[in-house]
Coordinates of C-alpha atoms in Angstrom, one line a residue:
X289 CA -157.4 117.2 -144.6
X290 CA -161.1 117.6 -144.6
X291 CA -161.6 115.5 -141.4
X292 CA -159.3 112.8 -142.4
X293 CA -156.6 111.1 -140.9
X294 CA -153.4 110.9 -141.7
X295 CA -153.4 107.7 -142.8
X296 CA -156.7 108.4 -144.7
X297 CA -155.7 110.9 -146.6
X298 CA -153.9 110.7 -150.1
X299 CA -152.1 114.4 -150.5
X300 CA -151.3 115.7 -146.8
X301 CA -148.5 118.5 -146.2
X302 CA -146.1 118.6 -143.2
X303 CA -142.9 120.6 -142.3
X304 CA -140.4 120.6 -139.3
X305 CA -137.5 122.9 -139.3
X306 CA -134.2 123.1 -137.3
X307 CA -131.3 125.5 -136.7
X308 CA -127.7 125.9 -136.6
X309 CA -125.5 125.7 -133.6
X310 CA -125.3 130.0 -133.9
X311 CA -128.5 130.6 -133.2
X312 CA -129.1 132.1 -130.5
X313 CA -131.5 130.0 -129.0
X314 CA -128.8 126.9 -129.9
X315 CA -126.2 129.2 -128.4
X316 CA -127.8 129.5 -125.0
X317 CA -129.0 125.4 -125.0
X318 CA -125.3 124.4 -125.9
X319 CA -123.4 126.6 -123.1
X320 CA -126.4 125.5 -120.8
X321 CA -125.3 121.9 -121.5
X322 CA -121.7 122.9 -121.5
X323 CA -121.7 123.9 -117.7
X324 CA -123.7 120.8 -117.2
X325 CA -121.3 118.4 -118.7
X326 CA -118.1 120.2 -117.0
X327 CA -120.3 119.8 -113.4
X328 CA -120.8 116.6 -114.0
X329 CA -117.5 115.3 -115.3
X330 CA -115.9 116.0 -111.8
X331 CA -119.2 115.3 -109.6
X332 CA -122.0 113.3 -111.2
X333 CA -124.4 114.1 -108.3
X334 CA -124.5 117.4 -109.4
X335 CA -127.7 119.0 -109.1
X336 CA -128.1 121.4 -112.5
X337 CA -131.1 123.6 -113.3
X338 CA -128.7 126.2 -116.0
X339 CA -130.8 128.7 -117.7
X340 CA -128.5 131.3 -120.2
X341 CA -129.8 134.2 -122.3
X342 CA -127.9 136.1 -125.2
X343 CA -127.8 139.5 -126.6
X344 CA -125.5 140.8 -129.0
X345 CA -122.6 141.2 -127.2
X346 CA -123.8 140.2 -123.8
X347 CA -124.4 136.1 -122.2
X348 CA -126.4 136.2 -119.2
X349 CA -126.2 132.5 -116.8
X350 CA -128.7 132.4 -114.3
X351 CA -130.6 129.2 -112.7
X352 CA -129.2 127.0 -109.7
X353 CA -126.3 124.6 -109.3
X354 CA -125.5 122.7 -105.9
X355 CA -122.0 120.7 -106.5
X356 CA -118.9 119.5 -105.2
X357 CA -117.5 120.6 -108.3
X358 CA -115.2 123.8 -108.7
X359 CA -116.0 125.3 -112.2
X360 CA -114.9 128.4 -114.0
X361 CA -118.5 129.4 -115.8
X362 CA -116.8 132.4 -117.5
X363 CA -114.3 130.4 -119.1
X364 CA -116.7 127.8 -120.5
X365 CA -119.4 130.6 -121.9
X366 CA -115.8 132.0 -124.0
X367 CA -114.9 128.4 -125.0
X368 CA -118.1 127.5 -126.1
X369 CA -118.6 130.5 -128.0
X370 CA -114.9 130.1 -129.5
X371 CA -116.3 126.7 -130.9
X372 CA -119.4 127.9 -132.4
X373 CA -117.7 130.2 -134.2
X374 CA -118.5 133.6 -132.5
X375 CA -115.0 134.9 -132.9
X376 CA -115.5 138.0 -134.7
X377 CA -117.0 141.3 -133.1
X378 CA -118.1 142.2 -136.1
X379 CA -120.8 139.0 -135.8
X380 CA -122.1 140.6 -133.3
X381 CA -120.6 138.7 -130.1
X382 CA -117.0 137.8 -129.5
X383 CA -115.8 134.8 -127.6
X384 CA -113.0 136.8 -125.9
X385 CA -114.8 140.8 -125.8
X386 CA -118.3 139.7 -124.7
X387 CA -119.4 140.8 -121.1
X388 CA -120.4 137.4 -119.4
X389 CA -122.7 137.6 -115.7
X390 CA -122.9 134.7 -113.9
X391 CA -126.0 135.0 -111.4
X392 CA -126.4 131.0 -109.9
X393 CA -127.4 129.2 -106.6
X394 CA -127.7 126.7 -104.8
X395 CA -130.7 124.1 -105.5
X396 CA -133.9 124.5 -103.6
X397 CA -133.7 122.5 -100.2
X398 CA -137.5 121.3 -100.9
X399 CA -136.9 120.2 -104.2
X400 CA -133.4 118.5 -102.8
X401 CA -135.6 116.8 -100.4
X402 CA -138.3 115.7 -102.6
X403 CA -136.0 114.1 -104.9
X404 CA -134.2 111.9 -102.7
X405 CA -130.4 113.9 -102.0
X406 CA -128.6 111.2 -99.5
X407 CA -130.9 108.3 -100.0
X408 CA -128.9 105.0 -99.6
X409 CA -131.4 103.4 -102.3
X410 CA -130.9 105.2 -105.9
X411 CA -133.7 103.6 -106.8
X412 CA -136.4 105.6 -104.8
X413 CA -134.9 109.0 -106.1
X414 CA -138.0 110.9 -106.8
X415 CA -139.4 113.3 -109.9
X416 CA -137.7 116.2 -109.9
X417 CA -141.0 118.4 -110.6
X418 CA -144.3 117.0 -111.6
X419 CA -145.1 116.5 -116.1
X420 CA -145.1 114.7 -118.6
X421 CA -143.1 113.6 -121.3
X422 CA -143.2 111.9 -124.7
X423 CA -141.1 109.7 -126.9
X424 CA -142.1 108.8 -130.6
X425 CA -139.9 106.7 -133.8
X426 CA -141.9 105.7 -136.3
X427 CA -140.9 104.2 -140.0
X428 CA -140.6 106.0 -142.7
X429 CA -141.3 104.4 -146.8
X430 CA -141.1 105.1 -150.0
X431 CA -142.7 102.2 -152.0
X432 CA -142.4 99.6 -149.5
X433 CA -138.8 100.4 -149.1
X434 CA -137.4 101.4 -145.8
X435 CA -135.6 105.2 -145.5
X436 CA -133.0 105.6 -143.1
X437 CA -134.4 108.1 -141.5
X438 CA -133.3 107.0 -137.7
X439 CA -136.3 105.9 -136.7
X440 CA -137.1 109.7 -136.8
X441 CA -139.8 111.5 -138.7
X442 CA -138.5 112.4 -142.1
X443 CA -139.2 116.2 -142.0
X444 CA -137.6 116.7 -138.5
X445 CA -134.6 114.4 -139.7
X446 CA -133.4 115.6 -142.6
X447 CA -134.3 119.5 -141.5
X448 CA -131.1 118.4 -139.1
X449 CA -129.1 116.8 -141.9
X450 CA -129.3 120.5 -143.6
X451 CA -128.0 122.7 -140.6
X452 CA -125.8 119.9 -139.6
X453 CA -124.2 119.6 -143.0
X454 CA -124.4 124.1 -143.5
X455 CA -121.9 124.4 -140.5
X456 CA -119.6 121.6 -141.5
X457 CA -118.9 123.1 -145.2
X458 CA -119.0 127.1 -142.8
X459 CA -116.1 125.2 -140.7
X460 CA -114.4 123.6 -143.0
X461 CA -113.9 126.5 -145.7
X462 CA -115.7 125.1 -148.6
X463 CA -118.7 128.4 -148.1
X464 CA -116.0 130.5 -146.0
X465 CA -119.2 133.2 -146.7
X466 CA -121.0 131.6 -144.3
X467 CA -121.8 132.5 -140.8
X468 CA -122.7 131.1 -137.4
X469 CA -126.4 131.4 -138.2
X470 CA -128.7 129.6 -139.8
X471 CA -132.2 127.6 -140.4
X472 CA -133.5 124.8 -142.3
X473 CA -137.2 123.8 -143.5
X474 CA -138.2 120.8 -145.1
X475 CA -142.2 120.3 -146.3
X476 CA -142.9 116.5 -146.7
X477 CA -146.1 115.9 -148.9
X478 CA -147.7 112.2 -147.4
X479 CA -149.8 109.6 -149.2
X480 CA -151.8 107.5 -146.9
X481 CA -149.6 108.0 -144.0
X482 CA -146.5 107.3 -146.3
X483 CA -143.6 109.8 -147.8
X484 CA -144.2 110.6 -151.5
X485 CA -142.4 113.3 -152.1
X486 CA -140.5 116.6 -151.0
X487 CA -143.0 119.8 -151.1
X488 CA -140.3 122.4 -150.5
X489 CA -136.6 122.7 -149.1
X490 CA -136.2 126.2 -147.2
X491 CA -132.3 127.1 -146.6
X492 CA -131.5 130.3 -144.9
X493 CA -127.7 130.7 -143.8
X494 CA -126.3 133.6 -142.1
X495 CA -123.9 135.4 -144.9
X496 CA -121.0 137.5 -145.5
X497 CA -122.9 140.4 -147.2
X498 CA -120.6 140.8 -149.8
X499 CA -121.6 137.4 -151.2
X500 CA -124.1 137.3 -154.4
X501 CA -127.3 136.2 -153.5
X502 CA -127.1 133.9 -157.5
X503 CA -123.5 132.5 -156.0
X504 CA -124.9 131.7 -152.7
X505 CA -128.7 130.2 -154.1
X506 CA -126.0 127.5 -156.5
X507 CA -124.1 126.7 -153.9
X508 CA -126.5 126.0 -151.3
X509 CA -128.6 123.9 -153.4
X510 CA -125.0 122.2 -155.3
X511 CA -123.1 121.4 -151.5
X512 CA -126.1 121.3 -149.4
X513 CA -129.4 120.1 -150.4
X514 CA -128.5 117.8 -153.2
X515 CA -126.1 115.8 -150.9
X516 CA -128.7 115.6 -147.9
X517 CA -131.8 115.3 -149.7
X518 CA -132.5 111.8 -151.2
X519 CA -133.3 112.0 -154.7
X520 CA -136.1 109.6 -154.9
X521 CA -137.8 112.3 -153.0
X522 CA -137.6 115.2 -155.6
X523 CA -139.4 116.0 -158.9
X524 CA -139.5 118.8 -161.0
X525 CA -142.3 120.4 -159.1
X526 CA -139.7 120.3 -155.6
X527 CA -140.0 124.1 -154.4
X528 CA -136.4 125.5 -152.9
X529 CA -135.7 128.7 -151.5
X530 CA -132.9 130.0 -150.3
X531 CA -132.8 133.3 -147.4
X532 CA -136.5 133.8 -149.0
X533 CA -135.7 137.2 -147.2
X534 CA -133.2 138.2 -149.9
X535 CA -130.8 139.0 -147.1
X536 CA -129.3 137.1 -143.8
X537 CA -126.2 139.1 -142.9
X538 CA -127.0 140.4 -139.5
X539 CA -128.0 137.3 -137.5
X540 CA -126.6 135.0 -133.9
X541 CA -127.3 137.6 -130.6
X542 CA -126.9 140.5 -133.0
X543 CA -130.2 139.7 -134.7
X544 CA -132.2 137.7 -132.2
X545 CA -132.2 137.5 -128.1
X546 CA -131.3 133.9 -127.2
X547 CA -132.7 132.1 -124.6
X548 CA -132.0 128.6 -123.3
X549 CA -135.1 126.3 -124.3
X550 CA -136.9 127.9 -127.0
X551 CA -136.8 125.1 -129.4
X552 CA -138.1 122.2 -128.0
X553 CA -139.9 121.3 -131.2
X554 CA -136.3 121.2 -132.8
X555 CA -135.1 119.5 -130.5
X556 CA -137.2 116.6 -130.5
X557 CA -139.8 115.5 -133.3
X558 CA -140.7 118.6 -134.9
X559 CA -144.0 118.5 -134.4
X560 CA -145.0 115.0 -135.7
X561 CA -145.3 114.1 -131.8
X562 CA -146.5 115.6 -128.8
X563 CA -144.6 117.5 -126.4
X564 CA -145.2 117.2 -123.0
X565 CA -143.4 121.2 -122.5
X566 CA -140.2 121.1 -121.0
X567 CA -137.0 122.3 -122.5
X568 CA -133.9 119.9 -121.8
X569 CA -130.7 121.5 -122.0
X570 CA -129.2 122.8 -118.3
X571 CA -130.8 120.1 -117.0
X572 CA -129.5 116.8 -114.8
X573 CA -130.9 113.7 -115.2
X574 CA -133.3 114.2 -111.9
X575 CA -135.2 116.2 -113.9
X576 CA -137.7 114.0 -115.6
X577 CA -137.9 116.6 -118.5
X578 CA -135.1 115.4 -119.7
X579 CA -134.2 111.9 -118.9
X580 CA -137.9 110.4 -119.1
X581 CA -138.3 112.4 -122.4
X582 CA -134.6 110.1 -123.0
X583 CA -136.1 107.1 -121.7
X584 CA -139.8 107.9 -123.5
X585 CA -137.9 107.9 -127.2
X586 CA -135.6 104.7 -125.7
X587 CA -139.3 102.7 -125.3
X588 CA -140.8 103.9 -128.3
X589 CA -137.9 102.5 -130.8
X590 CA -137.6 99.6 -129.5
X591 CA -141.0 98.6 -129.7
X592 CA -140.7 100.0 -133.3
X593 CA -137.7 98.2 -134.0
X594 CA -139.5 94.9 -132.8
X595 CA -142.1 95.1 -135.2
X596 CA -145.0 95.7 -133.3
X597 CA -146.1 98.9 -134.9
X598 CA -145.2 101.8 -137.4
X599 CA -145.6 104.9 -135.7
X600 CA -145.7 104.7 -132.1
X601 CA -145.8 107.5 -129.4
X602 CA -144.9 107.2 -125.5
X603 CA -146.3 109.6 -122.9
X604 CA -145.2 109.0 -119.4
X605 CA -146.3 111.2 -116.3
X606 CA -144.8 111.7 -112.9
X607 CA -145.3 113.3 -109.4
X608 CA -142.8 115.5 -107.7
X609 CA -140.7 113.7 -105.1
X610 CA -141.9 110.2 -106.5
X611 CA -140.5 107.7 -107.9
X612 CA -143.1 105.6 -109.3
X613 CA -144.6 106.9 -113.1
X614 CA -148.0 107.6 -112.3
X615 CA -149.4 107.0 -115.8
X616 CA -147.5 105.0 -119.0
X617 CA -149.4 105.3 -122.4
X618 CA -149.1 104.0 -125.7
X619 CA -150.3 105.3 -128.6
X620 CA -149.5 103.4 -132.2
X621 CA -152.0 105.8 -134.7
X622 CA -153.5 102.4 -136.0
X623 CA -150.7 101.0 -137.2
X624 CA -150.3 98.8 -134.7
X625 CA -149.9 94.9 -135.5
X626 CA -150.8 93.6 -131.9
X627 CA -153.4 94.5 -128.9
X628 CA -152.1 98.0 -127.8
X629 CA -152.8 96.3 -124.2
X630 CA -149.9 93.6 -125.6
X631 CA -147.2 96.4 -126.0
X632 CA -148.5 98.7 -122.9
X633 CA -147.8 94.9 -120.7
X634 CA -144.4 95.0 -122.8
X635 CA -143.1 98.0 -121.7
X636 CA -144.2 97.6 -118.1
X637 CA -142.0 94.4 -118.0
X638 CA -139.1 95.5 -120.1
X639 CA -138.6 99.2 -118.8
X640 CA -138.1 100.5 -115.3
X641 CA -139.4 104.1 -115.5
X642 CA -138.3 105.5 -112.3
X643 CA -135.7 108.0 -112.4
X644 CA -133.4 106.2 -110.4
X645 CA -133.7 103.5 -112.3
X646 CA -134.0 105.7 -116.0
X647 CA -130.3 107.2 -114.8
X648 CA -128.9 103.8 -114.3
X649 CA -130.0 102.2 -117.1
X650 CA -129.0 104.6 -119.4
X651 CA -125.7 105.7 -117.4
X652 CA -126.7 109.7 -117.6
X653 CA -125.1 110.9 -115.1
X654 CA -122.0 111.5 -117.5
X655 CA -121.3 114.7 -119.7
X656 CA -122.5 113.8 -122.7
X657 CA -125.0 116.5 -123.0
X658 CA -123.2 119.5 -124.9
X659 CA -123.6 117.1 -128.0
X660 CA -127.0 116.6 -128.2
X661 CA -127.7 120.6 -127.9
X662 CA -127.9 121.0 -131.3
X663 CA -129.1 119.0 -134.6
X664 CA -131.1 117.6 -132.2
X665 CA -131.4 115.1 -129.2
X666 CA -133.2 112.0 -131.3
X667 CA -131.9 110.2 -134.1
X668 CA -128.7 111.3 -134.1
X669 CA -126.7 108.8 -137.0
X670 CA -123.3 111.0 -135.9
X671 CA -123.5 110.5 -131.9
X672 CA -123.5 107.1 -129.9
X673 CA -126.4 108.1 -127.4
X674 CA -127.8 105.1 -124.7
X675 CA -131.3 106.4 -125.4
X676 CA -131.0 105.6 -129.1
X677 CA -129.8 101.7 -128.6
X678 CA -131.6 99.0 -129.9
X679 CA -131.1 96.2 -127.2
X680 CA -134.4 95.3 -126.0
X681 CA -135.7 95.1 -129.7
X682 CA -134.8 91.6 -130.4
X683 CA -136.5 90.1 -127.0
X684 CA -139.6 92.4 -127.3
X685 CA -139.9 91.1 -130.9
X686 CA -139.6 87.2 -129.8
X687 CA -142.0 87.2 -126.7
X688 CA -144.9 89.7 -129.0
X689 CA -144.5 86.9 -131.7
X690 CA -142.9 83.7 -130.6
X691 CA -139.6 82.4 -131.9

């Protein structure tokens, strides 16, 4: 960009990318948050830290789980796997002939301590480790005119759109060529801070290897970019590839080792925002990785919503064993249309950041996390998620700018 910003400069290239739920990675996040869920459907105290790793034709799940709950791990690595699609040995892992260890424990008594474990006050629950964490929405234009994009950054969001829209035509039979596998890419090409067009669509499914790679190229563009990409976006200069590899038939644990965690850029903003460096998924809401990354997005569009700026970013910071933030920025790029100090006094008085307080508000000690491991835990137009509400909009909006 030649030292300019990006709202400065008028040609400025930038691409996010996501996966389908058979990737390995998104294999190991989505049983991760499967044990989670089934822990805290019958005890929602449950103390998770669930870490899983994937080879072809082996799941590993390691990490430490204190719990009233009684829970047969084995049977929810095969069911998960069943539901992904892993039901062929010939894919290189089998729901119902993998090997499966289970290595957990119980949770650290120091950390149990720290974070508050029999405290009659919910409230003073501490930080489950020390960090920090970032939310971000932004809106996205073309031409003065609103996309509906989620409040999400359009690269990120419609890279999920792809991989969310490859496995529902894999499951449904429409490509019955397709596989578990898969990646999207999608380069935006910005204005002056603003969408102008799509640089290049990058599709890569896992395949059958009989299929023709001319059969598969049409189809993917015919039933998967042209009904997910919004045409005002292309030209005749759009760039699309598909499996620029030539070939994608060996993929899931066969191709890649999958490990809980390793795509934290997928699943939040990818890339447009900062990341304060810790994975969700195995996680329960104590640890602040996840739920004040939850509650970080929930600040950021609302204030969004409200009006009070375009582009906004959240970083909040915390202390192990306390419950108190011990730092809450706001960062709006310049495109804020009040004193940054106005929204930073907004947020203070309209959000409680504690965990305690983060858990109750946004009622997470539920299973409703094996959803979220995939296609993303932000702007999801296909989930109801608390983080994602809107209800503080309205009243930040009034008391910014009066009635």
């Amino acid at each position: 960009m030649n030292g300019m910003s990006f709202y400065e400069s008028p040609s400025y290239l930038f691409t996010s990318e996501s996966v389908t739920e058979g990737h390995p990675d998104k294999l190991c996040d989505q049983i991760s948050d499967a044990i989670l869920d089934a822990f805290l459907a019958e005890d929602p105290n449950s103390r998770v830290a669930c870490e899983v790793a994937t080879t072809r034709g082996l799941v590993v799940v390691m990490g430490e789980i204190t719990s009233k709950s009684q829970i047969d791990i084995t049977q929810l690595v095969r069911d998960t796997l069943r539901n992904i699609g892993y039901t062929d040995p010939g894919f290189g892992i089998a729901h119902d002939t993998c090997g499966i260890t289970v290595a957990v424990q119980k949770q650290s008594e120091e950390i149990a301590q720290a974070v508050g474990i029999g405290s009659d006050d919910p409230l003073s629950v501490g930080a489950g480790d020390q960090g920090m964490m970032v939310g971000f929405a932004c809106r996205e234009e073309v031409d003065g005119v609103p996309l509906d994009t989620e409040f999400m950054p359009l690269p990120i969001y419609l890279s999920h759109k792809l991989c969310r829209r490859m496995a529902m035509l894999r499951k449904e039979g429409v490509l019955p060529y397709l596989r578990p596998d898969g990646k999207s890419q999608v380069t935006i090409e910005y204005s002056y801070g603003k969408p102008k067009r799509v640089h290049t669509v990058i599709v890569s499914p896992q395949h059958d290897p009989s299929v023709e790679t001319e059969k598969m190229y049409q189809d993917v563009l015919a039933e998967i970019v042209n009904p997910v990409i919004p045409s005002v976006l292309l030209d005749d200069t759009t760039i699309y590839r598909v499996n620029p590899s030539g070939s994608f038939s060996v993929g899931g644990p066969a191709g890649d080792a999958g490990l809980t965690g390793r795509k934290i850029l997928v699943d939040t903003y990818g890339g447009t925002a900062r990341h304060g460096g810790g994975a969700f998924s195995g996680k329960d809401p104590t640890k602040v990785d996840r739920s004040a990354a939850y509650a970080a997005r929930y600040v950021a569009k609302n204030l969004v919503a409200a009006g009070l700026a375009q582009r906004i970013e959240v970083q909040v910071s915390y202390a192990i064993g306390v419950a108190d933030p011990i730092s809450v920025s706001v960062e709006t790029f310049g495109t804020a249309v009040v004193k940054e100090s106005t929204i930073e006094a907004l947020v203070l008085k309209h959000f409680d950041l504690r965990p305690g307080a983060i858990i109750r508000d946004l009622e997470l000690r539920r299973p409703i996390y094996r959803q979220t491991a995939s296609y993303g835990h932000f702007g999801r137009d296909d989930l109801d998620l608390p983080w994602e509400r809107l209800d503080k909009a309205e009243v930040i909006a009034r008391e910014a700018f009066g009635p």
